[in-house]
Short mmCIF file of C-alpha atoms and ligand atoms in Angstrom, two decimals:
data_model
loop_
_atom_site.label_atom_id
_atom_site.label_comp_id
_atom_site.label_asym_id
_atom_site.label_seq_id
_atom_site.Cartn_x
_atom_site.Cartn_y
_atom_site.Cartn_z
CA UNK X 1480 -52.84 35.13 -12.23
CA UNK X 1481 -49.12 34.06 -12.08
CA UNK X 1482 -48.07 31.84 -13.85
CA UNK X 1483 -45.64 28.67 -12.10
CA UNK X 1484 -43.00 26.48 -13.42
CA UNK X 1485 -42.84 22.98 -12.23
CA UNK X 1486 -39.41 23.67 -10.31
CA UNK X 1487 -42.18 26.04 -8.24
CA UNK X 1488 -44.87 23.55 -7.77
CA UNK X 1489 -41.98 21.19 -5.92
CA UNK X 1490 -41.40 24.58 -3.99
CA UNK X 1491 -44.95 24.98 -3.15
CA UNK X 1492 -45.00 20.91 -2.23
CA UNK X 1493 -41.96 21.19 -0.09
CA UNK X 1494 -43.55 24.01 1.46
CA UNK X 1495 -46.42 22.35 2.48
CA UNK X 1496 -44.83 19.64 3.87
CA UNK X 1497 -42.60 21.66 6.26
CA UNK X 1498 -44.79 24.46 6.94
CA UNK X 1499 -45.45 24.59 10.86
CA UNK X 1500 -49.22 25.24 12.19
CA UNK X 1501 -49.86 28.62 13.27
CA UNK X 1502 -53.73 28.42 12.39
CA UNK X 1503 -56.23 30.87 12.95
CA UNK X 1504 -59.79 29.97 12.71
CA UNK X 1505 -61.90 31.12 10.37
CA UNK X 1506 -62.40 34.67 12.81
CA UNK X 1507 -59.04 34.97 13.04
CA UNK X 1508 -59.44 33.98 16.06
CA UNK X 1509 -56.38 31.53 17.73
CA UNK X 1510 -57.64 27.98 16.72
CA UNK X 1511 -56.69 25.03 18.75
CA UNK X 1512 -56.64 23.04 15.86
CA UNK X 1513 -53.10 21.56 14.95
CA UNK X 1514 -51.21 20.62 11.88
CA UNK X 1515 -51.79 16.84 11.35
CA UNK X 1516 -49.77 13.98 12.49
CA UNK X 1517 -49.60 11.98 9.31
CA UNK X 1518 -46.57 12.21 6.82
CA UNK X 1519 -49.21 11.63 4.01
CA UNK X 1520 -51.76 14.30 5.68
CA UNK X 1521 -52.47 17.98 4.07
CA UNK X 1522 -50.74 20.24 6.58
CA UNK X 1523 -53.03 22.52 8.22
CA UNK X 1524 -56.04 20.37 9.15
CA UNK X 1525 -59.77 21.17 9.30
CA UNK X 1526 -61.58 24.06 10.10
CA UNK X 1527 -58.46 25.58 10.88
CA UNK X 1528 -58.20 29.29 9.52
CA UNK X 1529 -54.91 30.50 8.24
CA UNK X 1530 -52.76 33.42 9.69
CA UNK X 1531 -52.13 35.97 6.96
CA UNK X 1532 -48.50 36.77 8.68
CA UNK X 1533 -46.91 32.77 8.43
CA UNK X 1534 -46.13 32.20 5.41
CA UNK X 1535 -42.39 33.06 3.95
CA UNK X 1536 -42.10 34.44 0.68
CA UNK X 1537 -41.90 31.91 -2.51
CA UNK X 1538 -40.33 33.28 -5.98
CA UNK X 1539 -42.62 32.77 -8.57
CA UNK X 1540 -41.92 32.68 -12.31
CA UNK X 1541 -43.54 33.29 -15.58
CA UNK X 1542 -41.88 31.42 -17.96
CA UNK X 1543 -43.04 27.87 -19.80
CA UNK X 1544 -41.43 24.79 -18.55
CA UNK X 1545 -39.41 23.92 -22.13
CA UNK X 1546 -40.92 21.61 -24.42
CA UNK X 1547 -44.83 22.31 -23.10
CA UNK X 1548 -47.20 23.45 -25.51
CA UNK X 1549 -50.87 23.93 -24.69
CA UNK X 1550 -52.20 23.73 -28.19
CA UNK X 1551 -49.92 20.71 -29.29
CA UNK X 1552 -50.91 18.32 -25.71
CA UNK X 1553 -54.84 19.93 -26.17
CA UNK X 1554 -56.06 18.32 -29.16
CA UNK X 1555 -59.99 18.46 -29.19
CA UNK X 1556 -62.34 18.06 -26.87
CA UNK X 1557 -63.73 14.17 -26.16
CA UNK X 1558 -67.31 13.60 -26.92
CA UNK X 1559 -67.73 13.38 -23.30
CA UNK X 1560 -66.74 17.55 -23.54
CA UNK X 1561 -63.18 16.49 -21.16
CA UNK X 1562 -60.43 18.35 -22.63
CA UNK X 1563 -57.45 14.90 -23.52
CA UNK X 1564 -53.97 15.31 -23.90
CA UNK X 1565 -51.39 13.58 -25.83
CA UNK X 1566 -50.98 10.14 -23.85
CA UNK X 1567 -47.42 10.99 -23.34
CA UNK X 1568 -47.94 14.47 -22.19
CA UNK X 1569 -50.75 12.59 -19.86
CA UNK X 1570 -48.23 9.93 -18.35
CA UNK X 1571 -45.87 13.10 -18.01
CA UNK X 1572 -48.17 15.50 -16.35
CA UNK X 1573 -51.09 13.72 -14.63
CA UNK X 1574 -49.88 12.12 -10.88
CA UNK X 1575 -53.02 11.80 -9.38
CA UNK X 1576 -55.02 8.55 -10.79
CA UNK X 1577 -58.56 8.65 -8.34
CA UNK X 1578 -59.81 11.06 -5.98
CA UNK X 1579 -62.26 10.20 -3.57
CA UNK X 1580 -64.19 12.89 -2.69
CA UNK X 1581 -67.02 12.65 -0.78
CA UNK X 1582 -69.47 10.47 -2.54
CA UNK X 1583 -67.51 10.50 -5.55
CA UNK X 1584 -65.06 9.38 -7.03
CA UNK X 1585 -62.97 12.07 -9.76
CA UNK X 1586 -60.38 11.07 -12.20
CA UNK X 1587 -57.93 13.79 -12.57
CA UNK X 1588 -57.42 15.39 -16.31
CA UNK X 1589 -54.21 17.19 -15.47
CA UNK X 1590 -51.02 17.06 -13.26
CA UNK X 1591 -51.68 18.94 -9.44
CA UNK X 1592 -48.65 19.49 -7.38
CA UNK X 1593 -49.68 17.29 -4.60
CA UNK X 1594 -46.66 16.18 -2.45
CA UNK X 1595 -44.86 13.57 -4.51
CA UNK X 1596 -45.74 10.73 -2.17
CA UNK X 1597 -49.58 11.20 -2.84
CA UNK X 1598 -48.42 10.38 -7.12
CA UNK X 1599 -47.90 6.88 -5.50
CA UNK X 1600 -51.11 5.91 -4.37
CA UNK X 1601 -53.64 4.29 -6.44
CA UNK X 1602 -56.32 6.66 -4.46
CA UNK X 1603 -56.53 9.73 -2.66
CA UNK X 1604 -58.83 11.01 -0.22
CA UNK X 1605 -59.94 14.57 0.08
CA UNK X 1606 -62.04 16.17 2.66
CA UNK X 1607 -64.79 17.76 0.84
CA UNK X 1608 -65.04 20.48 3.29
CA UNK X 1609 -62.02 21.53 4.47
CA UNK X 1610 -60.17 20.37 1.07
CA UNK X 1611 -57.38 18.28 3.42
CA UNK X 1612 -55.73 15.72 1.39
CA UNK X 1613 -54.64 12.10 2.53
CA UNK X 1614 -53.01 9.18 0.94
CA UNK X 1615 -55.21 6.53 3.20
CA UNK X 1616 -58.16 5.89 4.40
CA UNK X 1617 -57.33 5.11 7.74
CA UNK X 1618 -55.60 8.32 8.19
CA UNK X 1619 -58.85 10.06 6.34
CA UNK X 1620 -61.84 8.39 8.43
CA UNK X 1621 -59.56 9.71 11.63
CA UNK X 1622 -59.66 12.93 9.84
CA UNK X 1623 -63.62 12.83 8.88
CA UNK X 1624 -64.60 12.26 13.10
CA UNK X 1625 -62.64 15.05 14.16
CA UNK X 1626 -63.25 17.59 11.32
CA UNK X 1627 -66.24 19.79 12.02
CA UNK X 1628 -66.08 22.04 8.95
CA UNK X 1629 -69.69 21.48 7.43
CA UNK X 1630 -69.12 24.57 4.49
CA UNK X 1631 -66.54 26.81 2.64
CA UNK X 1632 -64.41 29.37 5.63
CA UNK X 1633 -66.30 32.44 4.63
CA UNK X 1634 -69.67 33.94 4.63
CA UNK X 1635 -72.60 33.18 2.79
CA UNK X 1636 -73.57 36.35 0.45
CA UNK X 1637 -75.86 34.40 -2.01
CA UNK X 1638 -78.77 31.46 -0.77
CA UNK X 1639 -81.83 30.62 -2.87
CA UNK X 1640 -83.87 26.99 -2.79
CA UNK X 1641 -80.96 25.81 -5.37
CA UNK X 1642 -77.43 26.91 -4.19
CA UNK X 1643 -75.34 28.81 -1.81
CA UNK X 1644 -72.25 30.84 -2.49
CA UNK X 1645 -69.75 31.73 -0.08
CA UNK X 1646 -66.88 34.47 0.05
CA UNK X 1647 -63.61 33.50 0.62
CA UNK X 1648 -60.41 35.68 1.62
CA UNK X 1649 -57.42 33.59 -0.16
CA UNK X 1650 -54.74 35.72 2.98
CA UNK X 1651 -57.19 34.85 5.92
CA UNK X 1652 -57.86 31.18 4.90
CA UNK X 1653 -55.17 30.80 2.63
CA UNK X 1654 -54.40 26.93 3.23
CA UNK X 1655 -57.93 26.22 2.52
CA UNK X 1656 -57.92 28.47 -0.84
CA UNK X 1657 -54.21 26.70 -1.56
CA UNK X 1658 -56.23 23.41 -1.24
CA UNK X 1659 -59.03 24.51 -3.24
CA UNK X 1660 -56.50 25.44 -6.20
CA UNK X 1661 -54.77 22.04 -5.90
CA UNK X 1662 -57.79 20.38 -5.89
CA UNK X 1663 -58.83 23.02 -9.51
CA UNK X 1664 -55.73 22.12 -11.03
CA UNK X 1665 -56.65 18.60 -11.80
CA UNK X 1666 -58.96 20.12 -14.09
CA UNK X 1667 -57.59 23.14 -15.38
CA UNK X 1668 -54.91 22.52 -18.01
CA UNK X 1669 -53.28 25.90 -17.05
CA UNK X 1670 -50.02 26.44 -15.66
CA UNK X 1671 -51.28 29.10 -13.78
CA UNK X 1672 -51.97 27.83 -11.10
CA UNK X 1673 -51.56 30.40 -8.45
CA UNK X 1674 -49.69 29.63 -5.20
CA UNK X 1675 -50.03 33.05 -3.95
CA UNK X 1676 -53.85 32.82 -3.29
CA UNK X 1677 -53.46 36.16 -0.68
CA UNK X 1678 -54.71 38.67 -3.99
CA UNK X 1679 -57.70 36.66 -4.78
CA UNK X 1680 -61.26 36.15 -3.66
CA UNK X 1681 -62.95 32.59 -4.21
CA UNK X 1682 -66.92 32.36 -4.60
CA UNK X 1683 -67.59 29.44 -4.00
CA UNK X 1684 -70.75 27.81 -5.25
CA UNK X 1685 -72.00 24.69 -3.07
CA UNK X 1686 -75.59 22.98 -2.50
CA UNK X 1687 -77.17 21.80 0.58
CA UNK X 1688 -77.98 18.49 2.65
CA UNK X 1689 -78.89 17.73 5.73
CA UNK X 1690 -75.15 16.42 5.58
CA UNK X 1691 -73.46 20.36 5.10
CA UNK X 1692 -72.76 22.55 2.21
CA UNK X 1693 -71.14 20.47 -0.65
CA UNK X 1694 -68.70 22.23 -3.16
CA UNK X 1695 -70.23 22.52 -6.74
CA UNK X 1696 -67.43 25.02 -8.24
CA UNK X 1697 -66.17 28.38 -7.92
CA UNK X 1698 -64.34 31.31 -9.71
CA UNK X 1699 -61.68 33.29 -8.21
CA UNK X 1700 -61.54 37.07 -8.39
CA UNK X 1701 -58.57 39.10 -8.15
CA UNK X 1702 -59.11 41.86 -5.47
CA UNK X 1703 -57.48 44.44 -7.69
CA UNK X 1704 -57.37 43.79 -11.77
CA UNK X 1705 -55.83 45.95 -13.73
CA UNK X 1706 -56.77 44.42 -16.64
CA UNK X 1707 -60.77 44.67 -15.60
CA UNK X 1708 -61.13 41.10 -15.18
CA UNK X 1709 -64.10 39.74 -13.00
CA UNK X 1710 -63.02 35.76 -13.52
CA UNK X 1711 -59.18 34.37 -12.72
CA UNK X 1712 -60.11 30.83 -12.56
CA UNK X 1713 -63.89 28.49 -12.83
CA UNK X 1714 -64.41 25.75 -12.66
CA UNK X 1715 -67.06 23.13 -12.10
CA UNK X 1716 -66.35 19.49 -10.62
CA UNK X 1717 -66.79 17.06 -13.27
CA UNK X 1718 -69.08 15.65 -11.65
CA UNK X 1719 -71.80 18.40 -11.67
CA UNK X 1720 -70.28 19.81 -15.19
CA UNK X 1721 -72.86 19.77 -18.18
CA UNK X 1722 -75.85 20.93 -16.04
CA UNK X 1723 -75.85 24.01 -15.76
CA UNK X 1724 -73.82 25.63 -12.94
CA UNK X 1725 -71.08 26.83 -14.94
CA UNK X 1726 -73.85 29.27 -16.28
CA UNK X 1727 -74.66 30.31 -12.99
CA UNK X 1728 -71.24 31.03 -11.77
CA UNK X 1729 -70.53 32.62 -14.69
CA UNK X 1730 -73.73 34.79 -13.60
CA UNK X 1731 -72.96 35.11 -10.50
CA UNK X 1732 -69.23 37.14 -11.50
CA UNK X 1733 -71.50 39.07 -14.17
CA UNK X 1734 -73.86 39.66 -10.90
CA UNK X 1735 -70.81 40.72 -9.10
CA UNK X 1736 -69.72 42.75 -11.81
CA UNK X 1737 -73.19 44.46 -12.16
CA UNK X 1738 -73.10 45.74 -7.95
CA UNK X 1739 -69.48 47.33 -8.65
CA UNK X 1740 -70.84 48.94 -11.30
CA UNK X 1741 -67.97 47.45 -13.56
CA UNK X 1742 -67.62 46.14 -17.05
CA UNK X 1743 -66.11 42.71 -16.16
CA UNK X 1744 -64.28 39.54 -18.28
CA UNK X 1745 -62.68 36.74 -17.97
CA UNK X 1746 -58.62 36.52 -17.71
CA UNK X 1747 -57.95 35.07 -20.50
CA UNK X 1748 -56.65 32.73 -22.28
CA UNK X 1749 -59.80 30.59 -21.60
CA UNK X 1750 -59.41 26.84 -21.84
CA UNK X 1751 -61.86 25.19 -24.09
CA UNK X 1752 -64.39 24.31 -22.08
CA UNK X 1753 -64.02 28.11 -20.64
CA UNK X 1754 -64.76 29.35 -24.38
CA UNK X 1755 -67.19 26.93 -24.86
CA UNK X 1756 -69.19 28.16 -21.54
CA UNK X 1757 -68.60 31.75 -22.06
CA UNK X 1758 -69.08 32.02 -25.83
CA UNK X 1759 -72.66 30.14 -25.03
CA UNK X 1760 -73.69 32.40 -22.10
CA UNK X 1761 -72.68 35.85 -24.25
CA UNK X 1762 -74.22 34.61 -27.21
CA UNK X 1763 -77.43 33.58 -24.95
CA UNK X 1764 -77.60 37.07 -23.14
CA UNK X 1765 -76.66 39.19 -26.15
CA UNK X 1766 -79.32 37.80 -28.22
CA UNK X 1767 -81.75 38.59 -24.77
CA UNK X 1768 -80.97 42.27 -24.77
CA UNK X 1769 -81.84 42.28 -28.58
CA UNK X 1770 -84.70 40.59 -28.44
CA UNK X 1771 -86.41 42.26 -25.63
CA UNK X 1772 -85.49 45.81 -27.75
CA UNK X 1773 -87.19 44.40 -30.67
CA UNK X 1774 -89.81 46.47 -31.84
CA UNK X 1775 -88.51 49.56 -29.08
CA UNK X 1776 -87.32 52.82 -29.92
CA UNK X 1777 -84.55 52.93 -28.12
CA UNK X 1778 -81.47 52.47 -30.02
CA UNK X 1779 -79.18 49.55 -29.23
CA UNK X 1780 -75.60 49.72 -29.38
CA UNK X 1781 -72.36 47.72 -28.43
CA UNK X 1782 -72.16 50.18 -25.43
CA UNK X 1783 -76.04 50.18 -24.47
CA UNK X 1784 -75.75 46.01 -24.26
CA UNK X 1785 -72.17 46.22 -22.68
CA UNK X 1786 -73.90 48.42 -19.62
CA UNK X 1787 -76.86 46.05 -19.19
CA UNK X 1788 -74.77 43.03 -18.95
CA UNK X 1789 -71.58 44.34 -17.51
CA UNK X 1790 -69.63 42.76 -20.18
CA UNK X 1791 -66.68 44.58 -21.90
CA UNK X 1792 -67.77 46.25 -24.95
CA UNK X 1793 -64.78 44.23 -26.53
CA UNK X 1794 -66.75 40.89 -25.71
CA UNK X 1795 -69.87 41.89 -26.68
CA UNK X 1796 -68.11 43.07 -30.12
CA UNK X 1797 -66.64 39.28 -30.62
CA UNK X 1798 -69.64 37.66 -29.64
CA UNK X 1799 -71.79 39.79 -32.26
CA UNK X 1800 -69.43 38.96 -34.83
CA UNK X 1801 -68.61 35.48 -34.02
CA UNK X 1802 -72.84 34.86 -34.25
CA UNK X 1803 -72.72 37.24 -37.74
CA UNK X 1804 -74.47 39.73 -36.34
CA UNK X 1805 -72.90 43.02 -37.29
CA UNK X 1806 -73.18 44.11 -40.73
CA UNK X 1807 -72.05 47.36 -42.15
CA UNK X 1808 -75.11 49.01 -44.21
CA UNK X 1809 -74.39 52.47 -46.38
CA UNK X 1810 -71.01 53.21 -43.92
CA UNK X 1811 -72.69 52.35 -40.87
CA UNK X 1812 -73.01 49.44 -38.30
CA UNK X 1813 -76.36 47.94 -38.06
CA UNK X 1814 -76.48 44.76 -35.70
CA UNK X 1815 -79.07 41.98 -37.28
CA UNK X 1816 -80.27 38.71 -35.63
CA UNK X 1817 -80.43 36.18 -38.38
CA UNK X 1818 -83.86 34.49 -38.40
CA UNK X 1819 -82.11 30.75 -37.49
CA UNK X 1820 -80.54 32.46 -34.10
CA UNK X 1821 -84.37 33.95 -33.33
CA UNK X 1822 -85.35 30.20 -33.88
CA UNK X 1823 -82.59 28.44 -31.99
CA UNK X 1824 -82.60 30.60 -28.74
CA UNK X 1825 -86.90 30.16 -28.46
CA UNK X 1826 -85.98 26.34 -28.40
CA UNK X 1827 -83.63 26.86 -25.95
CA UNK X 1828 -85.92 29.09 -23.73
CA UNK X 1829 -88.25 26.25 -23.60
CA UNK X 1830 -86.01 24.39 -21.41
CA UNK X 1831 -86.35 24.93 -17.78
CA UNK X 1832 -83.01 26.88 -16.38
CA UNK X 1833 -81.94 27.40 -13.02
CA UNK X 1834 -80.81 31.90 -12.91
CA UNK X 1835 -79.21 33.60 -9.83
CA UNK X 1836 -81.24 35.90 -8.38
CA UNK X 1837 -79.48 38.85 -7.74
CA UNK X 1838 -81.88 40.50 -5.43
CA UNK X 1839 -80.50 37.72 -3.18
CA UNK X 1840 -77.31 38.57 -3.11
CA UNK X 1841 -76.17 40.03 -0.11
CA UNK X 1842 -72.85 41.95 -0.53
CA UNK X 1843 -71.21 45.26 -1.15
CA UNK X 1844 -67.90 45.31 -2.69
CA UNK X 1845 -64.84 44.63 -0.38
CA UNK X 1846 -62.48 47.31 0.49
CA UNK X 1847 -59.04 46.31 0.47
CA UNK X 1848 -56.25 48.70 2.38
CA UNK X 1849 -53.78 49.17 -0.44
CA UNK X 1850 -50.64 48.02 1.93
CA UNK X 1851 -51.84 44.76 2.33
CA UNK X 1852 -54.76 43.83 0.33
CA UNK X 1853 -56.22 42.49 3.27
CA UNK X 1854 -59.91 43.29 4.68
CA UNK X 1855 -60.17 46.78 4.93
CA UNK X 1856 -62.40 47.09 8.06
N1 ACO P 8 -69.16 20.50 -24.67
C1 ACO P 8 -69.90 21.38 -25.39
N2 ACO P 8 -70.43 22.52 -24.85
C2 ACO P 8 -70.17 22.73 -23.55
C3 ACO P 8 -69.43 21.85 -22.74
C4 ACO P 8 -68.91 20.68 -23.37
N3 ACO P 8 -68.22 19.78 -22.67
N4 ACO P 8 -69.37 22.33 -21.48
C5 ACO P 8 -70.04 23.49 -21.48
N5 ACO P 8 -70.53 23.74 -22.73
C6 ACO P 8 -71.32 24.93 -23.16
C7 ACO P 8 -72.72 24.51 -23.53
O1 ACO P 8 -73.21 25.40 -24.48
C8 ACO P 8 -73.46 24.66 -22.22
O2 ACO P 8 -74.81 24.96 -22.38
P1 ACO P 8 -75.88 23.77 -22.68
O3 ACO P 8 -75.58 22.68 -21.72
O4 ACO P 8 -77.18 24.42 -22.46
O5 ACO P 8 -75.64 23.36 -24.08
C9 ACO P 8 -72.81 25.88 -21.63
O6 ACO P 8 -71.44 25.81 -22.03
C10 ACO P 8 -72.90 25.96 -20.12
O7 ACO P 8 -72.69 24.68 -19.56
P2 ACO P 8 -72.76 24.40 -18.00
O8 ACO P 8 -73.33 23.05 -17.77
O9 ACO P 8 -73.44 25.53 -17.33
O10 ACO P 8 -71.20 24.46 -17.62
P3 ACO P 8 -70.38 23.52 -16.64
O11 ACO P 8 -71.03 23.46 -15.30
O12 ACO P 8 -70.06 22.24 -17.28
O13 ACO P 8 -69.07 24.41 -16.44
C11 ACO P 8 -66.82 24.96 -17.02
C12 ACO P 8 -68.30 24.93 -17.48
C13 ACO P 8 -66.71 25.73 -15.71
C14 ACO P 8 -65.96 25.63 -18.05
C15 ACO P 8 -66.42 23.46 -16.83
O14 ACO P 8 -66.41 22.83 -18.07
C16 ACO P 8 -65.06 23.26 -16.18
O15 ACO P 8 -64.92 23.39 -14.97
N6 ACO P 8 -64.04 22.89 -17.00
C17 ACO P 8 -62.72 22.58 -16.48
C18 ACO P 8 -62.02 23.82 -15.99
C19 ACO P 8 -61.96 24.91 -17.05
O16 ACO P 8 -61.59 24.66 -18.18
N7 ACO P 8 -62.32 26.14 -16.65
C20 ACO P 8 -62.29 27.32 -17.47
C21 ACO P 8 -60.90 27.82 -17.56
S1 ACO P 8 -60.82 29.45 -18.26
C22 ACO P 8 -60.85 30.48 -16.91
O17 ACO P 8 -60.70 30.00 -15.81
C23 ACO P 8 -61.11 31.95 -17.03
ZN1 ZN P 9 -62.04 18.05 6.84
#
């Protein structure tokens, strides 16, 4: 994930607001779809697809904008789990006061380099399915009766009773992953957000109506990580956080993981909320693996529960000592479950919890030409 400066955000903005149309739809097919009208309007509209070829090159850069500190602005988490800043850091960073989006309304955490115009408005609207942005509503409802984009660009490789999840190519619908990142970063106290979306891939996790396929959250996955990570960015809208789907998507990348046949992690660092999610759904799965061994003969090691769960031997390590679960016994590692862990995790099982299931997922991993990192077939 790269890492931008705020001198590169106003890049990005100005970007957007001169970049001509040249869509694509979602087959790459030539779309007759047009960039909108409206000064205040996101740039590429709709269900328009994005040509991997248009876009110019932007310089990005990896160091802090002076005076920013993550740990001094992110002081603890509120009781309602939102991560809050310093209020001056707030005033500084956050532009966006109210999103509506579509039958809610979200109040930004963090700054997102909309175009500076949209800072101005006491609302914004955003098209929850093709992410376009607008600073009215007049110019939005015009928007809503002519979009016809009813789910996320890409195809659907996951579908139970619950949820759907959808792969998404950040080159061939790159305005609508640029969208979905500006539309993150409200939420996401990292820097890094990433303008170049072209290396990533985007699940995106959405439930159904009669209405479309509504956007829950999503993780991004770099098509080639050379540090082994299976998670850039997740995140969960606020307003479906706390029940539960940050544990699926975090199961879905372990799911993903699992079908490479790859030890995966997240990129790290994690915000708070991230370690808060992930430490839980280790802890959870670790403890799983231990207790359905109890009583085996098979012995289990760091390695043996790495392999089942496709985590890195590194995270299972932290997790097992973070829950004081590794001891060392006459020069040797023994791993224990303390009696109050066996306790807590029954109670826990007793709730009723929504699990991918990944004999539902349809998908092989993608093959990307090494040139361009673009589809390989
Ligand atoms: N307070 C305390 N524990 C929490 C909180 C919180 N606010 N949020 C999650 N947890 C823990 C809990 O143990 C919870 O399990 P429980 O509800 O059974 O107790 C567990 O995490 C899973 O919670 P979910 O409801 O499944 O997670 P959610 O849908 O809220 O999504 C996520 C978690 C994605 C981190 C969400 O909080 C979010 O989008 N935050 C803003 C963006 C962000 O910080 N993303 C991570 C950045 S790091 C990275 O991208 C690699
Ligand atoms: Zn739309």
């Amino acid at each position: 994930m790269k890492t931008l400066t705020h001198a590169t955000f106003t890049e990005f903005v100005e970007s957007q607001n001169t970049q001509k149309s040249a869509s694509v739809g979602p087959d790459g097919e030539p779309s007759t779809a047009r960039a909108s009208a409206e000064p205040s309007a996101t740039p590429v509209t709709a269900d328009a697809g994005d040509d991997p070829e248009v876009d110019g090159k932007e310089e990005e850069k990896d160091d802090e904008p002076a005076g920013f500190s993550r740990e001094a602005e992110i002081e603890k988490l509120r009781t309602s789990g939102s991560m809050t800043q310093n209020p001056t850091e707030v005033s500084r960073i956050r532009n966006i006061s109210k999103v509506q989006f579509g039958r809610h309304d979200l109040f930004p955490w963090y700054f997102s380099p909309y175009p500076e115009q949209f800072s101005l408005e006491d609302v914004i609207y955003i098209c929850e399915f093709c992410l376009s942005y607008y600073g009215d509503d007049f110019a939005f409802n015009r928007h809503r009766k002519k979009c016809s984009l009813l789910h996320p660009p890409g195809n659907e490789i996951y579908r139970d009773d619950y949820v759907s999840f959808f792969e998404i190519d950040g080159r061939r619908q790159r305005t609508w992953c640029r969208n979905l990142c500006l539309l993150s970063k409200m939420f996401l106290d990292h820097k890094t957000l990433y303008y170049d979306v072209d290396p990533f891939l985007f699940y995106v996790m959405t439930t159904r109506s009669e209405k479309g396929f509504h956007l829950v959250g999503y993780f991004s996955k770099e098509k080639e990580s050379a540090d082994g990570y299976n998670v850039a960015c997740i995140l969960t809208l606020p307003q479906y956080q706390r029940k539960g789907f940050g544990r699926l998507l975090i199961q879905f990348s372990y799911a993903l993981s699992k079908i490479e046949n790859k030890l995966g992690s997240p990129e790290k660092p994690l915000s708070d909320l991230g370690l808060l999610s992930y430490r839980q759904f280790w802890s959870e799965n670790i403890l799983d693996v231990l207790l359905n061994n109890c009583g085996k003969d098979d012995k289990v090691t760091i390695e043996s529960i790495s392999s089942v769960l496709s985590m890195t031997t590194q995270d299972v390590e932290h997790t097992l000592q973070a829950l004081k679960m590794q001891v060392y016994h006459k020069s040797d590692h023994k791993i224990v479950i303390p009696e109050k862990l066996i306790k807590q995790r029954e109670k826990q099982m007793g709730k009723v919890r929504r699990t991918i299931d990944s004999e539902r997922i349809q998908w092989k991993p993608p093959v990307f030409t090494a040139s361009n990192r673009t589809w390989g077939w």
